[in-house]
GROMACS .gro file of C-alpha atoms in nm:
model
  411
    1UNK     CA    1   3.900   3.040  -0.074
    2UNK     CA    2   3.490   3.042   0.043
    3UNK     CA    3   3.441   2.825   0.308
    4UNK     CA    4   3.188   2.512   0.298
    5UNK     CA    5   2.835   2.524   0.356
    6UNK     CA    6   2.780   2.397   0.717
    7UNK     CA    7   2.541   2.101   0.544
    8UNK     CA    8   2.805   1.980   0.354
    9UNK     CA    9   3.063   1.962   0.656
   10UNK     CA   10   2.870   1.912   0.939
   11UNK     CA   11   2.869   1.514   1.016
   12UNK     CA   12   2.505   1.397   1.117
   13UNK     CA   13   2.447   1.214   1.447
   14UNK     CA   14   2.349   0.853   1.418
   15UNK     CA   15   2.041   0.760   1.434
   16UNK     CA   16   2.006   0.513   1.737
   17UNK     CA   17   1.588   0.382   1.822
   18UNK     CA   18   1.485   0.392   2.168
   19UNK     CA   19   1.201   0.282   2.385
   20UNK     CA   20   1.005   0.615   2.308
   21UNK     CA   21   1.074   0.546   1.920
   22UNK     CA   22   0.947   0.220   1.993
   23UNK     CA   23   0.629   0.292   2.098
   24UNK     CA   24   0.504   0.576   1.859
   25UNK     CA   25   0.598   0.340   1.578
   26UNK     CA   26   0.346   0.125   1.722
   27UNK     CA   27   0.053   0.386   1.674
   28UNK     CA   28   0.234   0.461   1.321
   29UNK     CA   29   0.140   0.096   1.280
   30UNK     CA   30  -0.234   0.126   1.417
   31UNK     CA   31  -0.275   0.422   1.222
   32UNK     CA   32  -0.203   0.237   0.903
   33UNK     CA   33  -0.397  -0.065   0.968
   34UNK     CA   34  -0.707   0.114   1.058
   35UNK     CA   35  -0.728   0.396   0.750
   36UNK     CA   36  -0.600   0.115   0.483
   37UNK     CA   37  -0.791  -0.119   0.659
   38UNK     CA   38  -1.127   0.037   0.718
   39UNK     CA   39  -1.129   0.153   0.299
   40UNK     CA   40  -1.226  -0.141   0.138
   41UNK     CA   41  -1.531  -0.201   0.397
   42UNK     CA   42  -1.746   0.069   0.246
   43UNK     CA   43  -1.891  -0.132  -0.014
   44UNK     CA   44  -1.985  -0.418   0.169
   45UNK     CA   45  -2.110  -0.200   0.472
   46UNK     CA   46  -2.356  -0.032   0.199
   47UNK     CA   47  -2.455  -0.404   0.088
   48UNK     CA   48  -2.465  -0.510   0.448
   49UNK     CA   49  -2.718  -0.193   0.551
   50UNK     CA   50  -2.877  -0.186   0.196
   51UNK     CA   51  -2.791   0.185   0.088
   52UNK     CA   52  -2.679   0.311  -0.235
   53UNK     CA   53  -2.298   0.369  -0.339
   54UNK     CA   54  -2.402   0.753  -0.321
   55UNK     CA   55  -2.530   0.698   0.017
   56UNK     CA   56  -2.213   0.505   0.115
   57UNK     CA   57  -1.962   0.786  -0.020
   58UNK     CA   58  -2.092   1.024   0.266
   59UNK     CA   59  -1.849   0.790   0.462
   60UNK     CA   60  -1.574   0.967   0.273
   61UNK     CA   61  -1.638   1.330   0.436
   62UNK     CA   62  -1.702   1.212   0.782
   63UNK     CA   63  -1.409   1.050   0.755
   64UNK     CA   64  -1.215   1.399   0.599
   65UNK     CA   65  -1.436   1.622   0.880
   66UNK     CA   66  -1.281   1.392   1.218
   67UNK     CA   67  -0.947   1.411   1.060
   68UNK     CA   68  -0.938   1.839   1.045
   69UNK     CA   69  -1.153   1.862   1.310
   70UNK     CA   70  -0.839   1.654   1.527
   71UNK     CA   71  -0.581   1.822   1.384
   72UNK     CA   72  -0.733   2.174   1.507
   73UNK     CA   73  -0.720   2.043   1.864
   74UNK     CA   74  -0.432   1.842   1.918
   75UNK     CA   75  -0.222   2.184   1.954
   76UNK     CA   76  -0.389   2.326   2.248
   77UNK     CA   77  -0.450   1.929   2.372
   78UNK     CA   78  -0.087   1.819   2.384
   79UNK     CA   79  -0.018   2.249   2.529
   80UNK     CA   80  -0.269   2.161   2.849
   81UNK     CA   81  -0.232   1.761   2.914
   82UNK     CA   82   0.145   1.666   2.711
   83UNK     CA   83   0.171   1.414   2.412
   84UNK     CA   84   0.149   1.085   2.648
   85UNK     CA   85  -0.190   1.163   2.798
   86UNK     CA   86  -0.325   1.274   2.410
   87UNK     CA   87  -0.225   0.960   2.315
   88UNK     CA   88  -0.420   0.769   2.577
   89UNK     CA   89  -0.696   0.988   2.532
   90UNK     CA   90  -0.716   0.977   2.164
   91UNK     CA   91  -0.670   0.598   2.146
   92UNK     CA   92  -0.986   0.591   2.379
   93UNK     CA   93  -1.143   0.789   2.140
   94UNK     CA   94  -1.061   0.621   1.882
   95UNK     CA   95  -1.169   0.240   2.075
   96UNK     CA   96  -1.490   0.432   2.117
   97UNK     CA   97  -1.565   0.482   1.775
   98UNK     CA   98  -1.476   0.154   1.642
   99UNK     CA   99  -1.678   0.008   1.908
  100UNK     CA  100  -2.011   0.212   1.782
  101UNK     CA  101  -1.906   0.093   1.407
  102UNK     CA  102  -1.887  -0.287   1.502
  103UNK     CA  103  -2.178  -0.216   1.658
  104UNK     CA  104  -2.396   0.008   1.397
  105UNK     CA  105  -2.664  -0.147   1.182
  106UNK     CA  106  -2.795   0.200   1.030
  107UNK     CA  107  -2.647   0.421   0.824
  108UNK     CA  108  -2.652   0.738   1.026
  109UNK     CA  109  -2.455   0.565   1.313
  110UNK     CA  110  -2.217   0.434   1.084
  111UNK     CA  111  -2.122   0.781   0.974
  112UNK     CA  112  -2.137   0.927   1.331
  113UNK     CA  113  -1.886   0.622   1.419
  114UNK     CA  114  -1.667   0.694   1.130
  115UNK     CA  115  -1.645   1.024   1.230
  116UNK     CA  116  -1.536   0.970   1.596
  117UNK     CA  117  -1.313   0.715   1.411
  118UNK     CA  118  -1.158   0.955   1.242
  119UNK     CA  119  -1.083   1.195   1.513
  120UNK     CA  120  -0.913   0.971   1.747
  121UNK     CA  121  -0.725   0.833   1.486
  122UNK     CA  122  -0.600   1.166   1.360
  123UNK     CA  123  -0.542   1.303   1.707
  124UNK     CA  124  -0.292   0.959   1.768
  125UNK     CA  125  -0.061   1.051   1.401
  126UNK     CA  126  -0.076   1.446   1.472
  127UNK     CA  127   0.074   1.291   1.813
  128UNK     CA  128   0.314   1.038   1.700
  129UNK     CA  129   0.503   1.300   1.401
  130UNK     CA  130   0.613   1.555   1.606
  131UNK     CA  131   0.690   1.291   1.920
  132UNK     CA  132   0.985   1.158   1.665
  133UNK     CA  133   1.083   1.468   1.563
  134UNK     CA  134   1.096   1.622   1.913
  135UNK     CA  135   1.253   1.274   1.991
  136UNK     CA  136   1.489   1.270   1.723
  137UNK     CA  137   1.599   1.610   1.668
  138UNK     CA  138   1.817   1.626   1.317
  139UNK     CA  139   1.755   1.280   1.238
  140UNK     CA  140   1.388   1.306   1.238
  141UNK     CA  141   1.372   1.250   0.889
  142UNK     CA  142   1.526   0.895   0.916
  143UNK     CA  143   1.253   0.851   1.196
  144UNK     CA  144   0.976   1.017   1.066
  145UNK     CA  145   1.053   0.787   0.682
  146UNK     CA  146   1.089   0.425   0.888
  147UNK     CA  147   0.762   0.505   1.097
  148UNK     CA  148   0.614   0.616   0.761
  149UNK     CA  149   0.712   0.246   0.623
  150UNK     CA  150   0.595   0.055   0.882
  151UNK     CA  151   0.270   0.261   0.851
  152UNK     CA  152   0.279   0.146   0.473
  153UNK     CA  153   0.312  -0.224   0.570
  154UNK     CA  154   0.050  -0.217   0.822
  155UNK     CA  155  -0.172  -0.064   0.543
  156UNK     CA  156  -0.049  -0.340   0.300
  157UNK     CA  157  -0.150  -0.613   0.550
  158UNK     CA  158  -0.462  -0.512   0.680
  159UNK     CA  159  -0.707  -0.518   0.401
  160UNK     CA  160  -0.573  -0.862   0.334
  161UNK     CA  161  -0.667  -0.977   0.666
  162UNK     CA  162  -1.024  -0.786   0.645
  163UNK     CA  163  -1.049  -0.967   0.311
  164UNK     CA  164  -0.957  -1.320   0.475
  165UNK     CA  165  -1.188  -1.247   0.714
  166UNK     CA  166  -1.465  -1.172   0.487
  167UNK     CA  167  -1.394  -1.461   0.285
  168UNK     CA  168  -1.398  -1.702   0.617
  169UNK     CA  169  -1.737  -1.576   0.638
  170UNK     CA  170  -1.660  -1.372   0.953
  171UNK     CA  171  -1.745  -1.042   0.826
  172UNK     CA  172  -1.562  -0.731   0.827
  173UNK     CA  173  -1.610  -0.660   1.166
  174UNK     CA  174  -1.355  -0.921   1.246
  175UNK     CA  175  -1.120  -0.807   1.047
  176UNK     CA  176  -1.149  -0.428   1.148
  177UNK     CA  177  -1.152  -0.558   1.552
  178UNK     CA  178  -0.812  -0.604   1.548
  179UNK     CA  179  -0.717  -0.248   1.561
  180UNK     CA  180  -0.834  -0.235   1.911
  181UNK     CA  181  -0.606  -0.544   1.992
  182UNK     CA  182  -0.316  -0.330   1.849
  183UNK     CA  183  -0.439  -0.032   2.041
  184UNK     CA  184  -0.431  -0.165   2.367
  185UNK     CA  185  -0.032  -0.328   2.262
  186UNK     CA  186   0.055   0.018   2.169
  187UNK     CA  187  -0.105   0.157   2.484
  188UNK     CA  188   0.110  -0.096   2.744
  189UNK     CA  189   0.433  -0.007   2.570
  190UNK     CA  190   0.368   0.376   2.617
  191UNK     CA  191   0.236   0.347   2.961
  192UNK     CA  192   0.620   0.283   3.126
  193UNK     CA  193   0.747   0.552   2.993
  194UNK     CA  194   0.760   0.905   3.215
  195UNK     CA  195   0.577   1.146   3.068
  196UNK     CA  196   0.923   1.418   2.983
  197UNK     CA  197   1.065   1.478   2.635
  198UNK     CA  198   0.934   1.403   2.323
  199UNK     CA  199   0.640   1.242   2.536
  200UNK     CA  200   0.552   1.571   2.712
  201UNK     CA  201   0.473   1.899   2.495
  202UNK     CA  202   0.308   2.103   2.762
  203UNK     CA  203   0.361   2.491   2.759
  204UNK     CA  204   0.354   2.632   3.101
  205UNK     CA  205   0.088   2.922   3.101
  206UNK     CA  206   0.208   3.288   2.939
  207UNK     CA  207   0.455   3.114   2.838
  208UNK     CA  208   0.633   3.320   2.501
  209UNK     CA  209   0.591   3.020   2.224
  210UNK     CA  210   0.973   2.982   2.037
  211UNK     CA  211   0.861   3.075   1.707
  212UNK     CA  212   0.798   3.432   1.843
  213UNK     CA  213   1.210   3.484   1.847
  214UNK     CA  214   1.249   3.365   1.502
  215UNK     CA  215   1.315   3.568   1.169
  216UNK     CA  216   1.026   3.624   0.955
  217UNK     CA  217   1.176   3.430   0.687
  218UNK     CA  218   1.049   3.195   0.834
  219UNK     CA  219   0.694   3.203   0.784
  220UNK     CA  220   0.754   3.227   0.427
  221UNK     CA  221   0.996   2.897   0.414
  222UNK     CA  222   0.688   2.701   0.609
  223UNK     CA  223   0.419   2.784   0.357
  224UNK     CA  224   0.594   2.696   0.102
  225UNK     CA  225   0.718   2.354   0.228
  226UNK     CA  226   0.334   2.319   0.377
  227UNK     CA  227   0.238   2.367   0.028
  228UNK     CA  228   0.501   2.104  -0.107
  229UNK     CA  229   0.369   1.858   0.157
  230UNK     CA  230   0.046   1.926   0.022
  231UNK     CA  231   0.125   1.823  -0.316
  232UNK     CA  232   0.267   1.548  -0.211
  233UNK     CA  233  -0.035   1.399  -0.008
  234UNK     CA  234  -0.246   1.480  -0.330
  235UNK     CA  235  -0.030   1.299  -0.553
  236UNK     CA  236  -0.061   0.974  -0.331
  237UNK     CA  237  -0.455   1.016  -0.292
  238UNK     CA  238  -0.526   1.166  -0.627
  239UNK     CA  239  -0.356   0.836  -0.764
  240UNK     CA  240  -0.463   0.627  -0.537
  241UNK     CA  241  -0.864   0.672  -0.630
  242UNK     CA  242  -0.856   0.729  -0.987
  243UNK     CA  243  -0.600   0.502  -1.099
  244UNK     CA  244  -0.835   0.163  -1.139
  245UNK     CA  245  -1.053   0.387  -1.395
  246UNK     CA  246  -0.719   0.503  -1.593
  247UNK     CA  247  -0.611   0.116  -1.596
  248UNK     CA  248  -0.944   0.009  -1.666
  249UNK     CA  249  -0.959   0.273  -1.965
  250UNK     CA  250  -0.612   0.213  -2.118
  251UNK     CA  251  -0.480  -0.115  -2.019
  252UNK     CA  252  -0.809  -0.286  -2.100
  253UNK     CA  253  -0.761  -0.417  -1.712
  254UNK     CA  254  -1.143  -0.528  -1.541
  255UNK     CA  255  -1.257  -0.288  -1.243
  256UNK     CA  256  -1.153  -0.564  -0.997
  257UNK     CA  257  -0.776  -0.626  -1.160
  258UNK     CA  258  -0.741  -0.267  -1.142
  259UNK     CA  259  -0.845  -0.206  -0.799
  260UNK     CA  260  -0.641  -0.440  -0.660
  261UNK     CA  261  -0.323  -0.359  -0.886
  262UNK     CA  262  -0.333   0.019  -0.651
  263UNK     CA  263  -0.117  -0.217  -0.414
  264UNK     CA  264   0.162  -0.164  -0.636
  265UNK     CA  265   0.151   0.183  -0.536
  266UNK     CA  266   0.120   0.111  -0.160
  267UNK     CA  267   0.436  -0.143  -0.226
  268UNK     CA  268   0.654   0.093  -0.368
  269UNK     CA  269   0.582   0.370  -0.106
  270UNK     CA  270   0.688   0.104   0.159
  271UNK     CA  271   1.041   0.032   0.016
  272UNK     CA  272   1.108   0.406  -0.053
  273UNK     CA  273   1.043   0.496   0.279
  274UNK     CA  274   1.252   0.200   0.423
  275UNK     CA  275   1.550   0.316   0.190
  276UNK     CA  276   1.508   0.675   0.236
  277UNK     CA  277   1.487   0.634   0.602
  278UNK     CA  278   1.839   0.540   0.571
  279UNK     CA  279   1.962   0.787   0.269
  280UNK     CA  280   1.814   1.079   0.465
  281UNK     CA  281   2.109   1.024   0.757
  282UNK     CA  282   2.357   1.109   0.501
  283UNK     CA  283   2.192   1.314   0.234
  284UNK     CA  284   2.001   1.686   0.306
  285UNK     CA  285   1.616   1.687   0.220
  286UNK     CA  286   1.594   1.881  -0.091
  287UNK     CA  287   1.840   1.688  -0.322
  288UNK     CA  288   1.652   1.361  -0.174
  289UNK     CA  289   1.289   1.483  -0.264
  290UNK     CA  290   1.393   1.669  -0.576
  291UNK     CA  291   1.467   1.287  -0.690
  292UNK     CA  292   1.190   1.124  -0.556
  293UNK     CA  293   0.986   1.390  -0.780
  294UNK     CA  294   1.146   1.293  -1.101
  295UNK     CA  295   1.127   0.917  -1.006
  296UNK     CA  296   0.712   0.979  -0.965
  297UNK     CA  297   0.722   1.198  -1.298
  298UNK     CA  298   0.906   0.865  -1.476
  299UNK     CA  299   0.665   0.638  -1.314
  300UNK     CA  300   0.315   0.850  -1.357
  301UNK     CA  301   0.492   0.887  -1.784
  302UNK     CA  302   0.500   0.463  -1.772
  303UNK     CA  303   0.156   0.408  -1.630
  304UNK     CA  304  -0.014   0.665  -1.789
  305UNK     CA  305   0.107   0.604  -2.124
  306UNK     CA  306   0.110   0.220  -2.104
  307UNK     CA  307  -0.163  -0.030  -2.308
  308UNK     CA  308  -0.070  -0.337  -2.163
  309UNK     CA  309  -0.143  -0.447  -1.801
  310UNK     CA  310   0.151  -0.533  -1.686
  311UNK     CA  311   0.376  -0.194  -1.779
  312UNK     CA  312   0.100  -0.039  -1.624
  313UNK     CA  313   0.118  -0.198  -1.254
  314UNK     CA  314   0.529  -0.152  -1.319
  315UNK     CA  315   0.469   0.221  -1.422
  316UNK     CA  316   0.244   0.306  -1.115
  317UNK     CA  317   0.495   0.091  -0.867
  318UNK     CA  318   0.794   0.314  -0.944
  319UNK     CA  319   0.562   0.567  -0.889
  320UNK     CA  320   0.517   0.492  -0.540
  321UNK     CA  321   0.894   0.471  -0.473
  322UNK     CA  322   0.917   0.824  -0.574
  323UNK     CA  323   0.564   0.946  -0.375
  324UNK     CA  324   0.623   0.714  -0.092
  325UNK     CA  325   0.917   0.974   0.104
  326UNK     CA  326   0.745   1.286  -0.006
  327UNK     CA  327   0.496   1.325   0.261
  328UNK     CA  328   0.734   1.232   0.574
  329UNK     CA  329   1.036   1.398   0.447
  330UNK     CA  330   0.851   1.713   0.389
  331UNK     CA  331   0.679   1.741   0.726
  332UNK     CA  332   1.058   1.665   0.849
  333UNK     CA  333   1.124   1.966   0.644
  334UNK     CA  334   0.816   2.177   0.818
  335UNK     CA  335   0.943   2.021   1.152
  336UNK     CA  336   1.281   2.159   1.084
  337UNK     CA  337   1.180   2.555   1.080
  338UNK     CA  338   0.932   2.527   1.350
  339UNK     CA  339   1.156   2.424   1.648
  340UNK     CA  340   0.952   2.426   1.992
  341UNK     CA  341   0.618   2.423   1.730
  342UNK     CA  342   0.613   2.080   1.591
  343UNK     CA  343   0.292   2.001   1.711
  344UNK     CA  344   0.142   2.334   1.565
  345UNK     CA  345   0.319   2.238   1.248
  346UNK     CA  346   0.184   1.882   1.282
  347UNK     CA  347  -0.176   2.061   1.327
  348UNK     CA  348  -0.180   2.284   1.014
  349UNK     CA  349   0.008   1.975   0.785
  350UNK     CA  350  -0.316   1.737   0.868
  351UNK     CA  351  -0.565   2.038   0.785
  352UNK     CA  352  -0.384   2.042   0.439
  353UNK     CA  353  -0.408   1.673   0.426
  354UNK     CA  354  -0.777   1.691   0.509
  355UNK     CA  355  -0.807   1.933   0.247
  356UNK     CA  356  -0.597   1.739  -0.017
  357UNK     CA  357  -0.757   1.421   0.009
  358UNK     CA  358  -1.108   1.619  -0.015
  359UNK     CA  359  -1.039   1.827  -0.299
  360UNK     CA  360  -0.821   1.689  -0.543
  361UNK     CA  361  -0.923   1.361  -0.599
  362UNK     CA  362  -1.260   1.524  -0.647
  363UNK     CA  363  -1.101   1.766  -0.950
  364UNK     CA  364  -0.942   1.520  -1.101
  365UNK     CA  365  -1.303   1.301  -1.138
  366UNK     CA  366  -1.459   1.629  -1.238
  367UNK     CA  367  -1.210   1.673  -1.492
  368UNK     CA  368  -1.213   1.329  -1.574
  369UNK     CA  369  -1.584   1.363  -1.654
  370UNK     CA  370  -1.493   1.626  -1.919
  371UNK     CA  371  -1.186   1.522  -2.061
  372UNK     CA  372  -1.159   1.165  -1.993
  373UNK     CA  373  -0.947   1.006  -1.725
  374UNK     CA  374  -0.613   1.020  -1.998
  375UNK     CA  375  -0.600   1.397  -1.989
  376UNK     CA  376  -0.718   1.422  -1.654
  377UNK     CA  377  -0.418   1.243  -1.518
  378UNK     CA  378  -0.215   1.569  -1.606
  379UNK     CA  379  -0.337   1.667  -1.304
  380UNK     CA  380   0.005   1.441  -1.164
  381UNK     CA  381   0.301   1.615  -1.354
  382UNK     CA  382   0.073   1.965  -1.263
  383UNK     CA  383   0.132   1.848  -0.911
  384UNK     CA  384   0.496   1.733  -0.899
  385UNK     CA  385   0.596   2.076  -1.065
  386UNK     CA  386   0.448   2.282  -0.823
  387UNK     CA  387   0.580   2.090  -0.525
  388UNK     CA  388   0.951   2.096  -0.714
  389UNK     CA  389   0.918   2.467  -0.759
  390UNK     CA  390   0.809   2.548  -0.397
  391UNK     CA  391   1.071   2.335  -0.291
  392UNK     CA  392   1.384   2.497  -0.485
  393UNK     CA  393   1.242   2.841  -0.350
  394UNK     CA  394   1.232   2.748   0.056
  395UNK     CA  395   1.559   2.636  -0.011
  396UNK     CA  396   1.664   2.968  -0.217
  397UNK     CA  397   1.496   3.149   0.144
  398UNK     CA  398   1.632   2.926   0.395
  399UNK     CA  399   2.009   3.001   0.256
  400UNK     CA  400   1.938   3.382   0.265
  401UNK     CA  401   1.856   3.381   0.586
  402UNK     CA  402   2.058   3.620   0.856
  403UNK     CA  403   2.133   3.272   0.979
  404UNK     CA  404   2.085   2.978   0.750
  405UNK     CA  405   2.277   2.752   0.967
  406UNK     CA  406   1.932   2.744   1.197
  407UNK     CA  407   1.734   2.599   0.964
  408UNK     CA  408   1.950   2.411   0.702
  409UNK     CA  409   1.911   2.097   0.935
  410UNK     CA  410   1.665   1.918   0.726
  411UNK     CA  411   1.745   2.112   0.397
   0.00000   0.00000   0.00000
């Protein structure tokens, strides 16, 4: 009689929060409320400084640039000065550049500010995702999902309170502000805490890096997860921008009903991650994301297809329960095969995250132009194929490894 697989007799450790947990949940949580936050400013900042919506979408790629541009250094930042001081020094960074935007009344220093924005911002999550999994070891996928949630409800909240704000007559810059006050929170919580563990990250000098001692398997298992993550960023975006137009088109919905109905998305990514955040402590990755990919097929097949308004903000909701884990589960995945590297692996999942949200979105307008948004929005099911596929072959990889029982943590 075969024996077990190790995943299906190993028992998993609980997953118990601490102080450190804490505290990079709290720059989860700026995170959030700044990108989410920041979004729905554009077109009033282009009213505000009288420039066209043309002019205002260079915001976009500044944006895009500071975010790859951070995830190339935070590797060699958190190798020479460890993951506390990055954090203090990013959230500086990041203070600095909303400063200059509450500041900016011309376009060019707008952009300039969204840029150092951008930077600091990305430098604090390429931080924060490795911290928990460093932190949390074989149940960073339960960490990595709640942080992702509270991320999610951050992002919910803050566009409401911009819009409050707007509507008091305050102006966005109120509204946006308030990051800073939940910097400098996020900032006293972390500044107790030694600088050892998941809050250090240095590499003494010549020293061999882990990844070096590993078989070569594993290269090929990381690409293709990194390629899975990928997908699953440029689901979430792809939908995210496009969505309003498809509504709009279909569902007879007005530009502003179908703007504001992309909160249904948001919504269901938040209670996915808060449930899979809990299902990933008892369940391996791969069984877990191979569902959330047929739940996003179901819901992209209801919202796509539907005429009537309200089937179509139901459709696109149970789409974001099944995109909402993808992304955080999947870097727990890349996290998982790159032990002593998590920050590297942190570096090279934000390039492809710069690069999804840059180019996808963009080919599905194109083809949108051409075809219409209807056909375009095959562009989804194109999507969640590709990442199933690349997922059912790391696995295949992983378990014919000299020594699968290394890396079938996550999987």
């Amino acid at each position: 009689m075969s024996a077990e697989p190790i995943v299906a007799v190993s028992p998993k450790p609980k997953f118990v929060r601490s102080r450190v947990t804490y505290s990079l949940y709290a720059y989860f949580c700026t995170f959030g409320w700044f990108m989410l936050g920041f979004s729905p400013c554009v077109p009033i900042i282009a009213q505000e400084q009288k420039i066209s919506n043309g002019q205002a979408g260079l915001i976009g790629p500044a944006l895009a640039l500071g975010l790859i541009l951070g995830a190339l250094a935070i590797n060699r930042a958190t190798a020479s000065l460890g993951r506390k001081r990055v954090l203090f020094s990013a959230s500086t960074i990041l203070t600095v550049g909303l400063i200059g935007l509450l500041l900016s009344s011309s376009f060019p220093l707008t952009v300039a500010a969204t840029f150092v924005c951008a930077f600091g911002a990305e430098s604090i999550i390429a931080s924060v995702l490795p911290g928990l999994a460093v932190h949390h070891q074989a149940m960073a996928p339960a960490a990595l999902s709640e942080g992702a949630a509270i991320g999610a409800a951050a992002g919910l909240a803050s566009p409401f309170l911009v819009g409050l704000s707007i509507s008091a007559g305050w102006g966005w810059r109120v509204g946006i502000s308030t990051t800073i006050v939940l910097l400098v929170i996020a900032c006293l919580f972390l500044a107790g805490m030694p600088r050892v563990g998941a809050l250090d990250g240095r590499r003494p000098r010549n020293a061999s890096h882990p990844s070096a001692a590993r078989p070569s398997k594993t290269t090929g298992v990381f690409w293709l997860l990194w390629v899975a993550c990928i997908c699953g960023i440029a689901l979430e975006f792809s939908t995210l921008f496009w969505v309003p137009a498809l509504f709009s088109e279909r569902a007879g919905m007005s530009l502003g009903a179908a703007a504001s109905s992309a909160s249904a998305l948001v919504l269901g990514e938040l209670i996915a991650r808060s449930i899979s955040s809990r299902l990933s402590t008892r369940w391996t990755l791969r069984p877990l994301l191979l569902v959330a990919l047929t739940v996003t097929a179901l819901g992209w097949l209801i919202f796509w297809t539907a005429s009537v308004p309200l089937v179509a903000i139901v459709g696109l909701f149970i789409a974001g329960l099944g995109i909402g884990p993808l992304q955080p589960l999947t870097a727990a995945s890349l996290f998982s095969v790159s032990p002593g590297e998590e920050t590297k692996a942190q570096s090279r999942i934000s390039i492809g995250q710069g690069i999804a949200i840059g180019t996808f979105p963009i080919v599905l307008g194109a083809l949108s132009d051409v075809t219409g948004t209807f056909l375009a929005f095959l562009v989804i099911p194109a999507l969640v194929i590709l990442c199933a596929i690349m997922l059912v072959i790391a696995t295949k990889k992983v378990h014919s490894a000299p020594d699968p029982d290394s890396y079938v943590v996550a999987l």
